[in-house]
Amino acid sequence: MAEANESGAGLDEVGLIRTIAERLKCRYETKPRYDEGIIGEKGHGPSLSEINGTPLDILVATVLSQATTDEKSLLAYRRLKDRFGDFARVAQADEEEITRLIGVCGLGSQKARHLKVIISALKRDADGLDPHLSFLKKLGKEEAFRYLCGIKGIGPKTAACVLLFGFDWPVFPVDTHIYRLLGRLGIIGEGTSRTAAQSKMNAIVPPDLVLSLHVNMIRHGRAICKSRKPKCAECPLLDLCPVGR
Ligand code: SF4
């Protein structure tokens, strides 16, 4: 690996990722994981300790968590779970009823439509709904990712969340906070799409860092590198960051 000076100059991309991961780990993993009411036990959407935690639960929770707060998506998840139990019945349920149940988390009719499509596809392709999505596990990482992205309503971030949090596979999801950080740190260029950013991260993040870096970048985006008014003076990445400098 390339040698680096203090500002990170001379680091190759993997070296830069390792440096960022180490600094964020020092900053965030010494704190309790539930501090600041952040993003759930494993780093996205509702706390996975509060939901059942099967890959299907994670998929449904991630769909509900799009463009809303953790509290609202968790409430929507609970309402859906209380009404439909194992989610298999969602495929046949009335779309308006689902919309009403999950409306608290916003985009209710779109999310209801997508959930029906997703659960119908999983039931069809797995010959019944298996909450552990075992058939996906047999496909392997790349094929499972392609399969999930082929279902309307599942984008690359949601697919990556299912594989990372559901199967413990090293697939790096890029959410809005991480995307912003990557742009400011110069890891992706201006105009790079979210999908391309995720592909790049999956090419350069060492597998052993995927989970912790994903969680800590989201924490950092929420706490320090905010969308408006980033707190650069408090940032452990300042010397590595063209925007902060
Ligand atoms: S220095 Fe500022 S812009 Fe750069 S990563 Fe840190 S908070 Fe964000």
Short mmCIF file of C-alpha atoms and ligand atoms in Angstrom, two decimals:
data_model
loop_
_atom_site.label_atom_id
_atom_site.label_comp_id
_atom_site.label_asym_id
_atom_site.label_seq_id
_atom_site.Cartn_x
_atom_site.Cartn_y
_atom_site.Cartn_z
CA MET A 1 0.00 0.00 0.00
CA ALA A 2 1.21 3.52 -0.78
CA GLU A 3 2.81 5.60 1.97
CA ALA A 4 0.87 8.67 3.04
CA ASN A 5 1.81 11.97 4.59
CA GLU A 6 -0.41 13.54 7.28
CA SER A 7 -2.89 15.02 4.82
CA GLY A 8 -3.41 11.72 3.10
CA ALA A 9 -1.48 12.75 -0.03
CA GLY A 10 0.08 9.68 -1.59
CA LEU A 11 -2.62 7.33 -0.39
CA ASP A 12 -4.14 5.14 -3.05
CA GLU A 13 -7.94 4.82 -2.90
CA VAL A 14 -7.91 1.73 -0.72
CA GLY A 15 -5.39 3.38 1.60
CA LEU A 16 -7.61 6.46 1.81
CA ILE A 17 -10.63 4.28 2.63
CA ARG A 18 -8.66 2.50 5.36
CA THR A 19 -7.57 5.82 6.86
CA ILE A 20 -11.12 7.18 6.84
CA ALA A 21 -12.43 3.95 8.36
CA GLU A 22 -9.84 4.03 11.16
CA ARG A 23 -10.51 7.65 12.04
CA LEU A 24 -14.29 7.25 12.04
CA LYS A 25 -13.96 4.10 14.12
CA CYS A 26 -11.97 6.03 16.73
CA ARG A 27 -14.58 8.76 16.65
CA TYR A 28 -17.75 6.69 16.83
CA GLU A 29 -17.21 3.16 18.02
CA THR A 30 -16.06 4.19 21.46
CA LYS A 31 -19.58 5.53 22.03
CA PRO A 32 -22.62 3.35 22.74
CA ARG A 33 -24.17 2.15 19.48
CA TYR A 34 -27.52 3.66 20.34
CA ASP A 35 -26.24 7.18 20.98
CA GLU A 36 -27.94 10.10 19.24
CA GLY A 37 -30.92 7.90 18.41
CA ILE A 38 -29.16 6.95 15.23
CA ILE A 39 -30.18 4.66 12.46
CA GLY A 40 -30.77 1.43 14.25
CA GLU A 41 -28.54 -1.23 15.64
CA LYS A 42 -26.77 -2.00 12.41
CA GLY A 43 -26.94 1.28 10.74
CA HIS A 44 -30.04 1.81 8.70
CA GLY A 45 -33.74 2.27 9.11
CA PRO A 46 -35.54 1.05 12.21
CA SER A 47 -33.50 -0.62 14.91
CA LEU A 48 -33.01 -4.20 13.86
CA SER A 49 -33.16 -5.27 17.48
CA GLU A 50 -36.77 -4.09 17.54
CA ILE A 51 -37.78 -6.05 14.50
CA ASN A 52 -37.46 -9.72 13.87
CA GLY A 53 -34.32 -9.35 11.84
CA THR A 54 -34.92 -11.89 9.08
CA PRO A 55 -33.75 -10.82 5.62
CA LEU A 56 -37.40 -10.26 4.67
CA ASP A 57 -37.95 -8.00 7.70
CA ILE A 58 -34.87 -6.06 6.71
CA LEU A 59 -36.11 -5.71 3.16
CA VAL A 60 -39.53 -4.45 4.25
CA ALA A 61 -38.01 -2.12 6.87
CA THR A 62 -35.57 -0.69 4.33
CA VAL A 63 -38.33 0.02 1.80
CA LEU A 64 -40.31 1.79 4.54
CA SER A 65 -37.26 3.77 5.68
CA GLN A 66 -36.83 5.59 2.37
CA ALA A 67 -37.08 9.38 2.68
CA THR A 68 -38.37 9.47 6.25
CA THR A 69 -37.20 9.40 9.85
CA ASP A 70 -36.34 6.25 11.78
CA GLU A 71 -39.20 6.81 14.22
CA LYS A 72 -41.80 7.07 11.47
CA SER A 73 -40.55 4.09 9.49
CA LEU A 74 -40.40 1.96 12.63
CA LEU A 75 -43.98 2.91 13.45
CA ALA A 76 -45.08 1.98 9.91
CA TYR A 77 -43.17 -1.31 10.15
CA ARG A 78 -44.87 -2.19 13.44
CA ARG A 79 -48.32 -1.39 12.06
CA LEU A 80 -47.69 -3.57 9.03
CA LYS A 81 -46.32 -6.40 11.15
CA ASP A 82 -49.21 -6.24 13.62
CA ARG A 83 -51.74 -6.38 10.78
CA PHE A 84 -50.12 -8.95 8.48
CA GLY A 85 -47.78 -10.99 10.66
CA ASP A 86 -45.28 -12.68 8.40
CA PHE A 87 -45.91 -10.35 5.42
CA ALA A 88 -47.00 -13.16 3.07
CA ARG A 89 -50.52 -11.70 3.15
CA VAL A 90 -49.31 -8.32 1.96
CA ALA A 91 -49.24 -9.63 -1.60
CA GLN A 92 -53.02 -10.14 -1.59
CA ALA A 93 -53.90 -7.25 0.70
CA ASP A 94 -55.81 -4.21 -0.38
CA GLU A 95 -53.36 -1.55 -1.51
CA GLU A 96 -55.37 1.24 0.09
CA GLU A 97 -55.31 -0.54 3.44
CA ILE A 98 -51.53 -0.90 3.26
CA THR A 99 -51.24 2.76 2.29
CA ARG A 100 -53.28 3.75 5.34
CA LEU A 101 -51.22 1.57 7.66
CA ILE A 102 -47.85 2.88 6.51
CA GLY A 103 -48.90 6.41 5.56
CA VAL A 104 -47.11 7.79 8.62
CA CYS A 105 -43.74 7.24 6.91
CA GLY A 106 -44.60 9.15 3.75
CA LEU A 107 -44.86 8.02 0.11
CA GLY A 108 -47.49 5.62 1.45
CA SER A 109 -49.15 4.66 -1.83
CA GLN A 110 -45.84 4.22 -3.65
CA LYS A 111 -44.35 2.12 -0.84
CA ALA A 112 -47.58 0.07 -0.59
CA ARG A 113 -47.49 -0.64 -4.33
CA HIS A 114 -43.82 -1.58 -4.19
CA LEU A 115 -44.28 -3.86 -1.17
CA LYS A 116 -47.04 -5.77 -2.94
CA VAL A 117 -44.88 -6.19 -6.05
CA ILE A 118 -41.81 -7.21 -4.03
CA ILE A 119 -43.58 -9.76 -1.85
CA SER A 120 -45.48 -11.20 -4.83
CA ALA A 121 -42.20 -11.65 -6.72
CA LEU A 122 -40.50 -13.31 -3.76
CA LYS A 123 -43.46 -15.67 -3.23
CA ARG A 124 -43.50 -16.58 -6.91
CA ASP A 125 -39.77 -17.12 -7.29
CA ALA A 126 -39.21 -18.97 -4.03
CA ASP A 127 -42.33 -21.10 -4.34
CA GLY A 128 -43.79 -19.50 -1.22
CA LEU A 129 -42.57 -16.76 1.06
CA ASP A 130 -39.53 -17.75 3.09
CA PRO A 131 -38.65 -14.96 5.56
CA HIS A 132 -35.02 -16.05 5.44
CA LEU A 133 -34.91 -15.70 1.65
CA SER A 134 -32.87 -18.90 1.50
CA PHE A 135 -33.21 -19.14 -2.27
CA LEU A 136 -31.36 -15.82 -2.57
CA LYS A 137 -28.55 -17.04 -0.37
CA LYS A 138 -28.03 -19.96 -2.73
CA LEU A 139 -27.63 -17.59 -5.67
CA GLY A 140 -24.51 -15.99 -4.22
CA LYS A 141 -23.68 -12.31 -3.75
CA GLU A 142 -23.59 -11.01 -7.32
CA GLU A 143 -26.58 -12.95 -8.61
CA ALA A 144 -28.67 -12.19 -5.52
CA PHE A 145 -27.89 -8.48 -5.91
CA ARG A 146 -28.93 -8.56 -9.58
CA TYR A 147 -32.10 -10.47 -8.73
CA LEU A 148 -33.17 -7.98 -6.07
CA CYS A 149 -32.42 -4.96 -8.27
CA GLY A 150 -34.61 -6.51 -10.95
CA ILE A 151 -37.73 -6.15 -8.77
CA LYS A 152 -39.57 -2.85 -9.08
CA GLY A 153 -39.21 -0.90 -5.85
CA ILE A 154 -35.83 -2.33 -4.91
CA GLY A 155 -32.88 -0.11 -5.76
CA PRO A 156 -29.17 -0.81 -5.31
CA LYS A 157 -29.10 0.61 -1.76
CA THR A 158 -32.02 -1.52 -0.58
CA ALA A 159 -30.56 -4.62 -2.24
CA ALA A 160 -27.19 -3.99 -0.58
CA CYS A 161 -28.86 -3.50 2.83
CA VAL A 162 -30.59 -6.88 2.54
CA LEU A 163 -27.35 -8.66 1.65
CA LEU A 164 -25.25 -6.83 4.25
CA PHE A 165 -27.64 -6.90 7.20
CA GLY A 166 -29.61 -10.00 6.27
CA PHE A 167 -26.81 -12.30 5.14
CA ASP A 168 -23.72 -10.60 6.59
CA TRP A 169 -22.25 -10.39 3.10
CA PRO A 170 -19.80 -7.54 2.48
CA VAL A 171 -21.92 -5.41 0.18
CA PHE A 172 -21.62 -1.66 0.77
CA PRO A 173 -24.89 0.35 0.58
CA VAL A 174 -24.58 4.03 -0.34
CA ASP A 175 -27.30 6.17 1.21
CA THR A 176 -27.78 9.91 1.02
CA HIS A 177 -25.32 10.69 3.86
CA ILE A 178 -22.59 8.47 2.46
CA TYR A 179 -23.11 9.85 -1.04
CA ARG A 180 -22.66 13.40 0.26
CA LEU A 181 -19.52 12.45 2.17
CA LEU A 182 -18.00 10.66 -0.82
CA GLY A 183 -18.50 13.75 -2.97
CA ARG A 184 -17.01 16.13 -0.41
CA LEU A 185 -14.04 13.84 0.22
CA GLY A 186 -13.39 13.66 -3.53
CA ILE A 187 -13.79 9.87 -3.65
CA ILE A 188 -16.39 10.33 -6.36
CA GLY A 189 -16.43 13.07 -8.96
CA GLU A 190 -19.13 15.64 -9.57
CA GLY A 191 -22.04 14.11 -11.43
CA THR A 192 -21.30 10.54 -10.32
CA SER A 193 -24.62 8.77 -9.85
CA ARG A 194 -25.57 7.11 -6.57
CA THR A 195 -25.48 3.74 -8.35
CA ALA A 196 -21.99 4.39 -9.73
CA ALA A 197 -20.84 5.57 -6.30
CA GLN A 198 -22.04 2.33 -4.75
CA SER A 199 -20.29 0.26 -7.43
CA LYS A 200 -17.08 2.15 -6.77
CA MET A 201 -17.30 1.62 -3.01
CA ASN A 202 -17.88 -2.08 -3.55
CA ALA A 203 -14.74 -2.20 -5.65
CA ILE A 204 -12.47 -0.36 -3.18
CA VAL A 205 -13.73 -1.00 0.38
CA PRO A 206 -11.98 -4.02 1.91
CA PRO A 207 -14.61 -6.61 2.96
CA ASP A 208 -13.63 -6.47 6.63
CA LEU A 209 -14.44 -2.74 6.72
CA VAL A 210 -17.77 -2.73 4.90
CA LEU A 211 -20.12 -2.90 7.89
CA SER A 212 -18.28 -0.56 10.26
CA LEU A 213 -17.47 1.99 7.57
CA HIS A 214 -21.06 2.03 6.33
CA VAL A 215 -22.43 2.60 9.84
CA ASN A 216 -19.81 5.17 10.79
CA MET A 217 -20.12 7.18 7.58
CA ILE A 218 -23.86 7.50 8.19
CA ARG A 219 -23.18 8.57 11.77
CA HIS A 220 -20.65 11.08 10.53
CA GLY A 221 -23.03 12.44 7.92
CA ARG A 222 -25.71 12.92 10.55
CA ALA A 223 -23.53 14.32 13.31
CA ILE A 224 -20.76 16.32 11.58
CA CYS A 225 -20.82 16.33 7.79
CA LYS A 226 -24.38 17.54 7.62
CA SER A 227 -26.02 18.51 4.39
CA ARG A 228 -26.14 22.15 5.37
CA LYS A 229 -23.39 23.67 7.51
CA PRO A 230 -20.96 20.77 7.96
CA LYS A 231 -18.94 21.12 11.17
CA CYS A 232 -15.56 20.91 9.47
CA ALA A 233 -13.66 22.28 12.48
CA GLU A 234 -14.77 19.19 14.47
CA CYS A 235 -14.13 16.70 11.68
CA PRO A 236 -11.43 14.04 12.01
CA LEU A 237 -11.25 13.89 8.21
CA LEU A 238 -10.51 17.58 7.71
CA ASP A 239 -6.96 17.15 6.41
CA LEU A 240 -8.18 14.55 3.91
CA CYS A 241 -11.07 16.62 2.61
CA PRO A 242 -10.80 19.09 -0.28
CA VAL A 243 -14.10 20.76 0.68
CA GLY A 244 -13.21 21.15 4.36
CA ARG A 245 -9.72 22.47 3.61
S1 SF4 B 1 -14.07 18.33 6.53
FE1 SF4 B 1 -16.17 19.13 6.44
S2 SF4 B 1 -16.92 18.66 4.40
FE2 SF4 B 1 -15.10 17.41 4.75
S3 SF4 B 1 -15.88 15.44 5.53
FE3 SF4 B 1 -15.42 16.71 7.30
S4 SF4 B 1 -17.33 17.77 7.81
FE4 SF4 B 1 -17.52 16.96 5.73
#
